[in-house]
Amino acid sequence: MCDIERLHKLFHQLYHTDPIIVRAPGRINLIGEHTDYNNGFVLPATIDKAIYVGVSKRTDNKIHLHAEEYNENYFTDLENLRQSKFHWSAYVLGVVEQLQKRNYSLTGFNIIVDGDVPVGAGMASSAAIECATAFGLNELFGLGISKLDMVKIAQKAEQEFVGLQCGIMDMFTCMFGKKDNVICLDCRSYEYEYFPFHQEGIKIVLLDTSIKHSLASSEYNTRRKQCEEGVALIQQHLPEVQSLRDVSIEMLDTYVAHNKTVYNRCRFVVEEIDRLLAACGDLQRNDIKSFGKKMYATHKGLSKLYEVSCAELDIMVDLVKHDRSVIGARMMGGGFGGCTINIVKENAVEELIYNTRNKYRERTGMNLNAYIAVIEQGANLVEERIEV
Ligand code: GAF
């Protein structure tokens, strides 16, 4: 748990001044996976786990970073952002690089990154650091950047500095999340609508496989390329098609079927976009059962067609799928590890976690961490004044 008072104290110990503190939460995604970079829809929400950054100005051009997670300092300056190999500071420095590219005038600064979003668990901790940095520097230097532009800056930082060709979901959610609501985001137009997510009698439970996914690994970028390949094949015949958002199963059958892998990837995305729209209807009718069935279908597609699951994620879904207290379950986020998201009847949550933990250990020899996610507001400035 990140303690604001502790962050404040640490800031004083390291940098001898008051910080501006920003909170940027992690996210869940109810349905709509790998659809964001295909111009489709997503249905995410921000949760009660967040990254906190403290920032203050310096009079020189140096950047002093400290990450509590690694208990590590890193020093550089505004002219030397790029590193020879990946380091956690990339999430901060990538944002600085984007601000410089847009000609915002910055001086050096101090920053501490803290928080309780588990790293590599599929809750978008990296997007939370990028958004917190953009938000914090925007406040610190009075840059006047809109929320949507901060989202785009954070996304570009991930793509250009970290090297993951991610979509917009994680950053958009972090900035625009709303307490007790999920966001139905159209990733083509950035239009969005909030849907109240009634949590009476149910809980959102995240079951962590303890497999740290490495999204930056080439697989995520490969999936993105395969989707583009599918679009290119269709475009040869239908030039008006811009993305998988414009594609139907019939088009795939006609123009892509000869390339089995590309066909499967595209088929999952086209089905997932439709599934999400139907799932929004379920939410509006408060038909959580029907919603849950779609989550299982999403998992199957991610595992068999999109092939971004892993043995442990499949086991975790298998272990709960015949349990009547579990309304829906699937892997969440980019894949290859991290958490499953489960909608569970409230009175059965503890028993479910207990039983699944034991069975998961029996099957894999690994530990299971469980989190009950509560939907909270998106990124904000932490206003309290703290006496040190
Ligand atoms: C990761 C990416 F960062 C998102 O943009 C999204 O594609 C997600 O994987 C899969 O839905 O979190």
mmCIF file of C-alpha atoms and ligand atoms in Angstrom:
data_model
loop_
_atom_site.group_PDB
_atom_site.id
_atom_site.type_symbol
_atom_site.label_atom_id
_atom_site.label_comp_id
_atom_site.label_asym_id
_atom_site.label_seq_id
_atom_site.Cartn_x
_atom_site.Cartn_y
_atom_site.Cartn_z
ATOM 1 C CA MET A 1 0.000 0.000 0.000
ATOM 2 C CA CYS A 2 1.448 3.358 -0.955
ATOM 3 C CA ASP A 3 1.430 5.720 1.923
ATOM 4 C CA ILE A 4 1.319 9.367 0.808
ATOM 5 C CA GLU A 5 2.843 10.496 4.059
ATOM 6 C CA ARG A 6 5.733 8.079 3.596
ATOM 7 C CA LEU A 7 6.270 9.308 0.026
ATOM 8 C CA HIS A 8 6.280 12.868 1.286
ATOM 9 C CA LYS A 9 8.856 12.061 3.970
ATOM 10 C CA LEU A 10 11.069 10.185 1.550
ATOM 11 C CA PHE A 11 10.891 13.111 -0.856
ATOM 12 C CA HIS A 12 12.115 15.427 1.872
ATOM 13 C CA GLN A 13 14.923 13.041 2.815
ATOM 14 C CA LEU A 14 16.123 12.740 -0.790
ATOM 15 C CA TYR A 15 15.367 16.146 -2.258
ATOM 16 C CA HIS A 16 14.749 18.476 0.733
ATOM 17 C CA THR A 17 11.588 20.032 -0.660
ATOM 18 C CA ASP A 18 7.816 19.550 -1.006
ATOM 19 C CA PRO A 19 6.650 17.461 -3.985
ATOM 20 C CA ILE A 20 3.580 17.698 -6.156
ATOM 21 C CA ILE A 21 2.016 14.247 -5.786
ATOM 22 C CA VAL A 22 -0.058 12.539 -8.469
ATOM 23 C CA ARG A 23 -1.999 9.284 -8.234
ATOM 24 C CA ALA A 24 -2.446 7.208 -11.412
ATOM 25 C CA PRO A 25 -4.332 3.922 -11.023
ATOM 26 C CA GLY A 26 -3.953 0.515 -12.632
ATOM 27 C CA ARG A 27 -6.788 -0.886 -14.712
ATOM 28 C CA ILE A 28 -8.916 -3.906 -15.311
ATOM 29 C CA ASN A 29 -10.577 -4.667 -18.631
ATOM 30 C CA LEU A 30 -13.895 -6.487 -18.508
ATOM 31 C CA ILE A 31 -13.933 -7.469 -22.167
ATOM 32 C CA GLY A 32 -12.410 -6.303 -25.479
ATOM 33 C CA GLU A 33 -8.823 -7.520 -25.539
ATOM 34 C CA HIS A 34 -6.339 -6.687 -28.320
ATOM 35 C CA THR A 35 -9.072 -4.638 -29.970
ATOM 36 C CA ASP A 36 -7.673 -1.179 -29.152
ATOM 37 C CA TYR A 37 -4.915 -1.142 -31.795
ATOM 38 C CA ASN A 38 -7.420 -2.525 -34.296
ATOM 39 C CA ASN A 39 -9.657 0.553 -33.946
ATOM 40 C CA GLY A 40 -12.235 -1.464 -32.006
ATOM 41 C CA PHE A 41 -13.813 -0.986 -28.571
ATOM 42 C CA VAL A 42 -12.653 -1.771 -25.033
ATOM 43 C CA LEU A 43 -14.466 -1.890 -21.686
ATOM 44 C CA PRO A 44 -11.926 -1.070 -18.970
ATOM 45 C CA ALA A 45 -12.040 0.632 -15.552
ATOM 46 C CA THR A 46 -9.514 2.061 -13.101
ATOM 47 C CA ILE A 47 -9.049 0.282 -9.782
ATOM 48 C CA ASP A 48 -7.999 0.859 -6.202
ATOM 49 C CA LYS A 49 -4.356 0.097 -6.920
ATOM 50 C CA ALA A 50 -2.263 3.002 -8.091
ATOM 51 C CA ILE A 51 1.136 4.421 -8.899
ATOM 52 C CA TYR A 52 2.046 7.578 -7.016
ATOM 53 C CA VAL A 53 4.697 9.975 -8.202
ATOM 54 C CA GLY A 54 6.135 12.964 -6.380
ATOM 55 C CA VAL A 55 7.866 15.634 -8.482
ATOM 56 C CA SER A 56 9.736 18.889 -7.811
ATOM 57 C CA LYS A 57 11.695 21.326 -9.977
ATOM 58 C CA ARG A 58 15.458 21.604 -10.000
ATOM 59 C CA THR A 59 17.481 24.658 -10.970
ATOM 60 C CA ASP A 60 19.829 22.670 -13.256
ATOM 61 C CA ASN A 61 18.983 20.318 -16.150
ATOM 62 C CA LYS A 62 19.448 17.092 -14.166
ATOM 63 C CA ILE A 63 16.805 14.431 -13.645
ATOM 64 C CA HIS A 64 16.985 12.545 -10.349
ATOM 65 C CA LEU A 65 14.748 9.471 -10.163
ATOM 66 C CA HIS A 66 13.997 7.122 -7.324
ATOM 67 C CA ALA A 67 11.807 3.985 -7.553
ATOM 68 C CA GLU A 68 10.606 2.521 -4.264
ATOM 69 C CA GLU A 69 9.787 -0.813 -5.938
ATOM 70 C CA TYR A 70 13.479 -1.352 -6.731
ATOM 71 C CA ASN A 71 14.882 0.848 -3.955
ATOM 72 C CA GLU A 72 17.059 2.344 -6.647
ATOM 73 C CA ASN A 73 18.167 5.807 -7.769
ATOM 74 C CA TYR A 74 18.921 6.796 -11.339
ATOM 75 C CA PHE A 75 20.525 10.055 -12.419
ATOM 76 C CA THR A 76 20.604 11.597 -15.851
ATOM 77 C CA ASP A 77 19.872 14.945 -17.511
ATOM 78 C CA LEU A 78 17.572 16.431 -20.118
ATOM 79 C CA GLU A 79 20.134 15.926 -22.895
ATOM 80 C CA ASN A 80 20.808 12.231 -22.136
ATOM 81 C CA LEU A 81 17.510 10.392 -21.986
ATOM 82 C CA ARG A 82 18.212 7.345 -24.142
ATOM 83 C CA GLN A 83 19.713 4.216 -22.555
ATOM 84 C CA SER A 84 21.641 1.352 -24.117
ATOM 85 C CA LYS A 85 19.357 -1.299 -22.586
ATOM 86 C CA PHE A 86 15.952 -1.383 -20.929
ATOM 87 C CA HIS A 87 15.695 0.105 -17.438
ATOM 88 C CA TRP A 88 12.589 0.996 -15.369
ATOM 89 C CA SER A 89 13.380 4.699 -15.738
ATOM 90 C CA ALA A 90 12.327 4.353 -19.420
ATOM 91 C CA TYR A 91 8.682 4.880 -18.389
ATOM 92 C CA VAL A 92 9.575 8.312 -17.011
ATOM 93 C CA LEU A 93 12.238 9.300 -19.543
ATOM 94 C CA GLY A 94 10.060 8.239 -22.494
ATOM 95 C CA VAL A 95 7.493 10.809 -21.404
ATOM 96 C CA VAL A 96 10.170 13.507 -21.050
ATOM 97 C CA GLU A 97 11.341 12.716 -24.587
ATOM 98 C CA GLN A 98 7.791 13.120 -25.914
ATOM 99 C CA LEU A 99 7.421 16.480 -24.160
ATOM 100 C CA GLN A 100 10.700 17.639 -25.684
ATOM 101 C CA LYS A 101 9.577 16.475 -29.144
ATOM 102 C CA ARG A 102 6.533 18.687 -28.720
ATOM 103 C CA ASN A 103 8.766 21.629 -27.721
ATOM 104 C CA TYR A 104 7.550 21.985 -24.150
ATOM 105 C CA SER A 105 10.115 23.817 -22.107
ATOM 106 C CA LEU A 106 11.328 21.862 -19.068
ATOM 107 C CA THR A 107 14.109 22.278 -16.522
ATOM 108 C CA GLY A 108 15.570 19.423 -14.523
ATOM 109 C CA PHE A 109 13.381 17.738 -11.903
ATOM 110 C CA ASN A 110 13.330 15.218 -9.070
ATOM 111 C CA ILE A 111 10.890 12.335 -9.107
ATOM 112 C CA ILE A 112 9.951 9.444 -6.830
ATOM 113 C CA VAL A 113 7.828 6.588 -8.190
ATOM 114 C CA ASP A 114 5.930 4.499 -5.653
ATOM 115 C CA GLY A 115 2.687 2.535 -5.577
ATOM 116 C CA ASP A 116 0.959 -0.799 -5.262
ATOM 117 C CA VAL A 117 0.084 -1.823 -8.823
ATOM 118 C CA PRO A 118 1.743 -5.235 -9.172
ATOM 119 C CA VAL A 119 4.356 -5.169 -11.944
ATOM 120 C CA GLY A 120 3.839 -7.602 -14.833
ATOM 121 C CA ALA A 121 0.400 -8.740 -13.629
ATOM 122 C CA GLY A 122 -1.577 -7.247 -16.532
ATOM 123 C CA MET A 123 -2.933 -4.256 -14.586
ATOM 124 C CA ALA A 124 -1.033 -1.730 -16.727
ATOM 125 C CA SER A 125 1.506 -0.553 -14.173
ATOM 126 C CA SER A 126 3.738 0.858 -16.923
ATOM 127 C CA ALA A 127 0.928 2.993 -18.365
ATOM 128 C CA ALA A 128 0.200 4.216 -14.837
ATOM 129 C CA ILE A 129 3.828 5.361 -14.411
ATOM 130 C CA GLU A 130 3.778 7.084 -17.809
ATOM 131 C CA CYS A 131 0.468 8.817 -17.099
ATOM 132 C CA ALA A 132 1.559 9.815 -13.590
ATOM 133 C CA THR A 133 4.753 11.310 -15.034
ATOM 134 C CA ALA A 134 2.907 13.222 -17.762
ATOM 135 C CA PHE A 135 0.328 14.465 -15.246
ATOM 136 C CA GLY A 136 2.973 15.411 -12.673
ATOM 137 C CA LEU A 137 5.221 17.280 -15.137
ATOM 138 C CA ASN A 138 2.208 19.021 -16.663
ATOM 139 C CA GLU A 139 1.329 20.360 -13.208
ATOM 140 C CA LEU A 140 4.914 21.117 -12.200
ATOM 141 C CA PHE A 141 5.780 23.138 -15.308
ATOM 142 C CA GLY A 142 2.271 24.504 -15.970
ATOM 143 C CA LEU A 143 2.284 23.056 -19.498
ATOM 144 C CA GLY A 144 -1.493 23.213 -19.989
ATOM 145 C CA ILE A 145 -1.709 19.849 -21.771
ATOM 146 C CA SER A 146 -5.198 18.353 -22.078
ATOM 147 C CA LYS A 147 -5.961 14.924 -20.610
ATOM 148 C CA LEU A 148 -6.346 13.376 -24.053
ATOM 149 C CA ASP A 149 -2.989 14.770 -25.179
ATOM 150 C CA MET A 150 -1.352 13.400 -22.029
ATOM 151 C CA VAL A 151 -2.831 10.013 -22.951
ATOM 152 C CA LYS A 152 -1.293 10.260 -26.426
ATOM 153 C CA ILE A 153 2.069 11.383 -24.996
ATOM 154 C CA ALA A 154 2.115 8.415 -22.598
ATOM 155 C CA GLN A 155 1.185 5.994 -25.387
ATOM 156 C CA LYS A 156 3.910 7.355 -27.690
ATOM 157 C CA ALA A 157 6.430 7.064 -24.854
ATOM 158 C CA GLU A 158 5.592 3.355 -24.542
ATOM 159 C CA GLN A 159 5.782 2.838 -28.314
ATOM 160 C CA GLU A 160 8.914 4.854 -29.086
ATOM 161 C CA PHE A 161 11.002 4.593 -25.914
ATOM 162 C CA VAL A 162 9.949 1.262 -24.403
ATOM 163 C CA GLY A 163 9.279 -0.348 -27.794
ATOM 164 C CA LEU A 164 5.835 -1.868 -27.211
ATOM 165 C CA GLN A 165 3.460 -0.977 -30.061
ATOM 166 C CA CYS A 166 0.558 -0.748 -27.608
ATOM 167 C CA GLY A 167 -2.902 0.623 -28.213
ATOM 168 C CA ILE A 168 -4.518 3.461 -26.306
ATOM 169 C CA MET A 169 -6.597 1.517 -23.761
ATOM 170 C CA ASP A 170 -4.293 1.540 -20.754
ATOM 171 C CA MET A 171 -3.397 5.217 -20.826
ATOM 172 C CA PHE A 172 -6.895 6.368 -21.713
ATOM 173 C CA THR A 173 -8.369 4.372 -18.854
ATOM 174 C CA CYS A 174 -5.799 5.650 -16.379
ATOM 175 C CA MET A 175 -6.681 9.281 -17.184
ATOM 176 C CA PHE A 176 -10.432 8.973 -17.747
ATOM 177 C CA GLY A 177 -11.439 6.283 -15.234
ATOM 178 C CA LYS A 178 -14.533 7.003 -13.123
ATOM 179 C CA LYS A 179 -15.539 5.538 -9.771
ATOM 180 C CA ASP A 180 -18.084 2.682 -10.068
ATOM 181 C CA ASN A 181 -18.116 2.893 -13.875
ATOM 182 C CA VAL A 182 -16.557 1.076 -16.784
ATOM 183 C CA ILE A 183 -15.611 3.031 -19.902
ATOM 184 C CA CYS A 184 -16.885 1.905 -23.271
ATOM 185 C CA LEU A 185 -14.182 3.466 -25.452
ATOM 186 C CA ASP A 186 -14.268 3.621 -29.219
ATOM 187 C CA CYS A 187 -10.553 3.423 -29.998
ATOM 188 C CA ARG A 188 -11.088 4.842 -33.492
ATOM 189 C CA SER A 189 -12.824 8.105 -32.587
ATOM 190 C CA TYR A 190 -11.887 8.269 -28.866
ATOM 191 C CA GLU A 191 -15.568 8.794 -28.130
ATOM 192 C CA TYR A 192 -16.495 7.141 -24.865
ATOM 193 C CA GLU A 193 -19.413 6.419 -22.636
ATOM 194 C CA TYR A 194 -19.469 5.462 -18.963
ATOM 195 C CA PHE A 195 -21.531 2.438 -17.918
ATOM 196 C CA PRO A 196 -22.311 2.106 -14.213
ATOM 197 C CA PHE A 197 -21.009 -1.248 -13.072
ATOM 198 C CA HIS A 198 -23.267 -2.430 -10.258
ATOM 199 C CA GLN A 199 -21.168 -4.452 -7.891
ATOM 200 C CA GLU A 200 -23.939 -5.405 -5.443
ATOM 201 C CA GLY A 201 -23.649 -9.105 -4.687
ATOM 202 C CA ILE A 202 -20.624 -9.621 -6.937
ATOM 203 C CA LYS A 203 -16.924 -8.922 -6.778
ATOM 204 C CA ILE A 204 -14.250 -8.542 -9.409
ATOM 205 C CA VAL A 205 -11.484 -10.920 -8.393
ATOM 206 C CA LEU A 206 -8.075 -10.921 -10.046
ATOM 207 C CA LEU A 207 -6.190 -14.205 -9.776
ATOM 208 C CA ASP A 208 -2.508 -13.737 -10.483
ATOM 209 C CA THR A 209 -0.669 -16.686 -12.066
ATOM 210 C CA SER A 210 2.650 -15.277 -10.739
ATOM 211 C CA ILE A 211 3.963 -15.594 -14.294
ATOM 212 C CA LYS A 212 5.445 -12.190 -15.091
ATOM 213 C CA HIS A 213 4.461 -11.403 -18.623
ATOM 214 C CA SER A 214 6.931 -9.600 -20.752
ATOM 215 C CA LEU A 215 4.762 -7.742 -23.204
ATOM 216 C CA ALA A 216 7.708 -5.858 -24.614
ATOM 217 C CA SER A 217 8.809 -9.225 -25.929
ATOM 218 C CA SER A 218 8.230 -9.443 -29.619
ATOM 219 C CA GLU A 219 4.973 -11.480 -29.431
ATOM 220 C CA TYR A 220 2.719 -8.478 -28.787
ATOM 221 C CA ASN A 221 4.222 -6.539 -31.675
ATOM 222 C CA THR A 222 3.961 -9.654 -33.865
ATOM 223 C CA ARG A 223 0.202 -9.910 -33.160
ATOM 224 C CA ARG A 224 -0.213 -6.305 -34.179
ATOM 225 C CA LYS A 225 1.668 -6.932 -37.442
ATOM 226 C CA GLN A 226 -0.434 -10.030 -38.187
ATOM 227 C CA CYS A 227 -3.611 -7.976 -37.821
ATOM 228 C CA GLU A 228 -2.178 -5.397 -40.230
ATOM 229 C CA GLU A 229 -1.288 -8.178 -42.659
ATOM 230 C CA GLY A 230 -4.910 -9.343 -42.623
ATOM 231 C CA VAL A 231 -6.143 -5.807 -43.328
ATOM 232 C CA ALA A 232 -3.642 -5.453 -46.197
ATOM 233 C CA LEU A 233 -4.898 -8.682 -47.803
ATOM 234 C CA ILE A 234 -8.478 -7.400 -47.716
ATOM 235 C CA GLN A 235 -7.486 -3.918 -48.897
ATOM 236 C CA GLN A 236 -6.211 -5.398 -52.168
ATOM 237 C CA HIS A 237 -9.873 -6.067 -52.995
ATOM 238 C CA LEU A 238 -11.688 -3.568 -50.805
ATOM 239 C CA PRO A 239 -9.525 -0.423 -50.571
ATOM 240 C CA GLU A 240 -12.030 1.320 -48.296
ATOM 241 C CA VAL A 241 -11.194 -1.080 -45.407
ATOM 242 C CA GLN A 242 -8.931 0.754 -42.942
ATOM 243 C CA SER A 243 -8.672 -1.616 -39.991
ATOM 244 C CA LEU A 244 -10.184 -4.810 -38.547
ATOM 245 C CA ARG A 245 -13.000 -2.600 -37.268
ATOM 246 C CA ASP A 246 -14.283 -2.459 -40.863
ATOM 247 C CA VAL A 247 -13.917 -6.196 -41.470
ATOM 248 C CA SER A 248 -16.551 -8.951 -41.372
ATOM 249 C CA ILE A 249 -16.103 -12.730 -41.008
ATOM 250 C CA GLU A 250 -17.224 -13.074 -44.662
ATOM 251 C CA MET A 251 -14.370 -10.812 -45.788
ATOM 252 C CA LEU A 252 -11.912 -12.907 -43.789
ATOM 253 C CA ASP A 253 -13.307 -16.130 -45.269
ATOM 254 C CA THR A 254 -12.963 -14.734 -48.783
ATOM 255 C CA TYR A 255 -9.615 -12.938 -48.682
ATOM 256 C CA VAL A 256 -7.584 -14.217 -45.717
ATOM 257 C CA ALA A 257 -8.501 -17.910 -45.276
ATOM 258 C CA HIS A 258 -5.389 -19.092 -47.181
ATOM 259 C CA ASN A 259 -3.161 -17.740 -44.398
ATOM 260 C CA LYS A 260 -4.315 -19.756 -41.378
ATOM 261 C CA THR A 261 -2.352 -17.867 -38.711
ATOM 262 C CA VAL A 262 -3.316 -14.410 -39.932
ATOM 263 C CA TYR A 263 -6.902 -15.614 -40.392
ATOM 264 C CA ASN A 264 -7.105 -16.850 -36.787
ATOM 265 C CA ARG A 265 -5.678 -13.639 -35.359
ATOM 266 C CA CYS A 266 -8.084 -11.495 -37.374
ATOM 267 C CA ARG A 267 -11.038 -13.756 -36.661
ATOM 268 C CA PHE A 268 -10.526 -13.368 -32.926
ATOM 269 C CA VAL A 269 -10.421 -9.570 -33.185
ATOM 270 C CA VAL A 270 -13.499 -9.310 -35.435
ATOM 271 C CA GLU A 271 -15.447 -11.616 -33.095
ATOM 272 C CA GLU A 272 -14.199 -9.787 -30.007
ATOM 273 C CA ILE A 273 -15.381 -6.403 -31.299
ATOM 274 C CA ASP A 274 -18.875 -7.842 -31.841
ATOM 275 C CA ARG A 275 -18.785 -9.642 -28.517
ATOM 276 C CA LEU A 276 -17.976 -6.417 -26.697
ATOM 277 C CA LEU A 277 -20.864 -4.547 -28.267
ATOM 278 C CA ALA A 278 -23.232 -7.366 -27.268
ATOM 279 C CA ALA A 279 -21.698 -7.378 -23.767
ATOM 280 C CA CYS A 280 -22.489 -3.657 -23.387
ATOM 281 C CA GLY A 281 -26.120 -4.590 -24.092
ATOM 282 C CA ASP A 282 -25.892 -7.205 -21.314
ATOM 283 C CA LEU A 283 -24.654 -4.562 -18.894
ATOM 284 C CA GLN A 284 -27.464 -2.199 -19.832
ATOM 285 C CA ARG A 285 -29.996 -4.963 -19.197
ATOM 286 C CA ASN A 286 -28.109 -5.910 -16.033
ATOM 287 C CA ASP A 287 -27.739 -9.439 -17.425
ATOM 288 C CA ILE A 288 -24.482 -10.363 -15.756
ATOM 289 C CA LYS A 289 -24.889 -14.078 -16.541
ATOM 290 C CA SER A 290 -24.866 -13.461 -20.249
ATOM 291 C CA PHE A 291 -21.930 -11.081 -19.779
ATOM 292 C CA GLY A 292 -20.008 -13.805 -17.947
ATOM 293 C CA LYS A 293 -20.509 -16.308 -20.776
ATOM 294 C CA LYS A 294 -18.921 -13.829 -23.142
ATOM 295 C CA MET A 295 -15.881 -13.562 -20.880
ATOM 296 C CA TYR A 296 -15.332 -17.325 -21.206
ATOM 297 C CA ALA A 297 -15.711 -17.040 -24.988
ATOM 298 C CA THR A 298 -13.119 -14.262 -25.004
ATOM 299 C CA HIS A 299 -10.699 -16.463 -23.095
ATOM 300 C CA LYS A 300 -11.143 -19.290 -25.561
ATOM 301 C CA GLY A 301 -10.481 -16.956 -28.474
ATOM 302 C CA LEU A 302 -7.411 -15.417 -26.836
ATOM 303 C CA SER A 303 -6.055 -18.873 -26.072
ATOM 304 C CA LYS A 304 -6.862 -20.790 -29.265
ATOM 305 C CA LEU A 305 -7.065 -18.175 -32.046
ATOM 306 C CA TYR A 306 -4.980 -15.251 -30.851
ATOM 307 C CA GLU A 307 -2.570 -17.488 -28.902
ATOM 308 C CA VAL A 308 -1.613 -14.985 -26.231
ATOM 309 C CA SER A 309 -2.521 -17.146 -23.236
ATOM 310 C CA CYS A 310 -0.165 -19.559 -21.467
ATOM 311 C CA ALA A 311 -0.584 -22.891 -19.663
ATOM 312 C CA GLU A 312 -0.967 -21.224 -16.244
ATOM 313 C CA LEU A 313 -3.664 -18.770 -17.428
ATOM 314 C CA ASP A 314 -5.585 -21.634 -19.065
ATOM 315 C CA ILE A 315 -5.334 -23.671 -15.856
ATOM 316 C CA MET A 316 -6.565 -20.713 -13.796
ATOM 317 C CA VAL A 317 -9.670 -20.339 -15.971
ATOM 318 C CA ASP A 318 -10.228 -24.127 -16.043
ATOM 319 C CA LEU A 319 -10.098 -24.313 -12.256
ATOM 320 C CA VAL A 320 -13.017 -21.913 -11.813
ATOM 321 C CA LYS A 321 -15.183 -22.489 -14.847
ATOM 322 C CA HIS A 322 -17.393 -25.189 -13.326
ATOM 323 C CA ASP A 323 -17.803 -23.298 -10.078
ATOM 324 C CA ARG A 324 -21.337 -21.890 -9.927
ATOM 325 C CA SER A 325 -20.185 -18.888 -7.913
ATOM 326 C CA VAL A 326 -18.030 -17.727 -10.831
ATOM 327 C CA ILE A 327 -20.101 -15.825 -13.382
ATOM 328 C CA GLY A 328 -17.304 -15.255 -15.876
ATOM 329 C CA ALA A 329 -13.524 -15.602 -16.114
ATOM 330 C CA ARG A 330 -10.799 -14.955 -18.654
ATOM 331 C CA MET A 331 -7.194 -13.885 -18.982
ATOM 332 C CA MET A 332 -6.775 -10.111 -18.879
ATOM 333 C CA GLY A 333 -4.483 -7.686 -20.702
ATOM 334 C CA GLY A 334 -1.775 -8.390 -23.246
ATOM 335 C CA GLY A 335 -1.273 -12.006 -22.181
ATOM 336 C CA PHE A 336 1.548 -14.544 -21.692
ATOM 337 C CA GLY A 337 1.101 -14.316 -17.909
ATOM 338 C CA GLY A 338 -0.392 -11.988 -15.342
ATOM 339 C CA CYS A 339 -3.946 -12.237 -14.012
ATOM 340 C CA THR A 340 -7.287 -13.682 -14.876
ATOM 341 C CA ILE A 341 -10.314 -11.479 -14.221
ATOM 342 C CA ASN A 342 -13.222 -13.251 -12.546
ATOM 343 C CA ILE A 343 -16.718 -12.051 -11.717
ATOM 344 C CA VAL A 344 -17.619 -13.882 -8.549
ATOM 345 C CA LYS A 345 -20.657 -14.013 -6.241
ATOM 346 C CA GLU A 346 -19.700 -11.983 -3.202
ATOM 347 C CA ASN A 347 -20.502 -14.593 -0.558
ATOM 348 C CA ALA A 348 -18.260 -17.176 -2.260
ATOM 349 C CA VAL A 349 -15.144 -15.064 -2.828
ATOM 350 C CA GLU A 350 -13.062 -16.266 0.119
ATOM 351 C CA GLU A 351 -13.808 -19.924 -0.448
ATOM 352 C CA LEU A 352 -13.077 -19.588 -4.156
ATOM 353 C CA ILE A 353 -9.690 -17.987 -3.503
ATOM 354 C CA TYR A 354 -8.816 -20.610 -0.894
ATOM 355 C CA ASN A 355 -9.767 -23.564 -3.103
ATOM 356 C CA THR A 356 -8.240 -22.183 -6.280
ATOM 357 C CA ARG A 357 -4.998 -21.361 -4.475
ATOM 358 C CA ASN A 358 -4.653 -24.977 -3.317
ATOM 359 C CA LYS A 359 -5.578 -26.474 -6.670
ATOM 360 C CA TYR A 360 -3.325 -24.072 -8.563
ATOM 361 C CA ARG A 361 -0.412 -25.027 -6.326
ATOM 362 C CA GLU A 362 -1.148 -28.726 -6.911
ATOM 363 C CA ARG A 363 -1.270 -28.288 -10.687
ATOM 364 C CA THR A 364 1.631 -25.873 -11.161
ATOM 365 C CA GLY A 365 3.643 -25.803 -7.938
ATOM 366 C CA MET A 366 3.201 -22.046 -7.978
ATOM 367 C CA ASN A 367 1.721 -19.495 -5.666
ATOM 368 C CA LEU A 368 -1.484 -17.616 -6.456
ATOM 369 C CA ASN A 369 -1.976 -13.992 -5.427
ATOM 370 C CA ALA A 370 -5.544 -12.748 -5.374
ATOM 371 C CA TYR A 371 -6.822 -9.166 -5.494
ATOM 372 C CA ILE A 372 -10.365 -7.920 -5.117
ATOM 373 C CA ALA A 373 -10.595 -4.961 -7.493
ATOM 374 C CA VAL A 374 -12.769 -1.984 -6.616
ATOM 375 C CA ILE A 375 -13.513 0.514 -9.400
ATOM 376 C CA GLU A 376 -12.069 3.904 -8.464
ATOM 377 C CA GLN A 377 -11.566 7.252 -10.171
ATOM 378 C CA GLY A 378 -8.782 7.858 -12.712
ATOM 379 C CA ALA A 379 -5.587 9.904 -12.335
ATOM 380 C CA ASN A 380 -5.695 12.879 -10.010
ATOM 381 C CA LEU A 381 -3.592 15.366 -8.120
ATOM 382 C CA VAL A 382 -3.215 14.452 -4.451
ATOM 383 C CA GLU A 383 -4.194 17.690 -2.804
ATOM 384 C CA GLU A 384 -3.671 17.068 0.926
ATOM 385 C CA ARG A 385 -1.110 19.257 2.624
ATOM 386 C CA ILE A 386 1.242 17.181 4.654
ATOM 387 C CA GLU A 387 3.208 18.471 7.599
ATOM 388 C CA VAL A 388 6.707 17.032 7.640
HETATM 389 C C1 GAF B 1 -1.694 -4.225 -23.335
HETATM 390 C C2 GAF B 1 -1.619 -3.011 -24.242
HETATM 391 F F1 GAF B 1 -0.851 -2.034 -23.680
HETATM 392 C C3 GAF B 1 -3.008 -2.467 -24.554
HETATM 393 O O1 GAF B 1 -2.907 -1.425 -25.494
HETATM 394 C C4 GAF B 1 -3.930 -3.578 -25.093
HETATM 395 O O2 GAF B 1 -3.641 -3.884 -26.422
HETATM 396 C C5 GAF B 1 -3.852 -4.812 -24.195
HETATM 397 O O3 GAF B 1 -2.517 -5.227 -23.939
HETATM 398 C C6 GAF B 1 -4.610 -5.976 -24.809
HETATM 399 O O4 GAF B 1 -5.957 -5.667 -24.874
HETATM 400 O O5 GAF B 1 -2.203 -3.892 -22.072
#
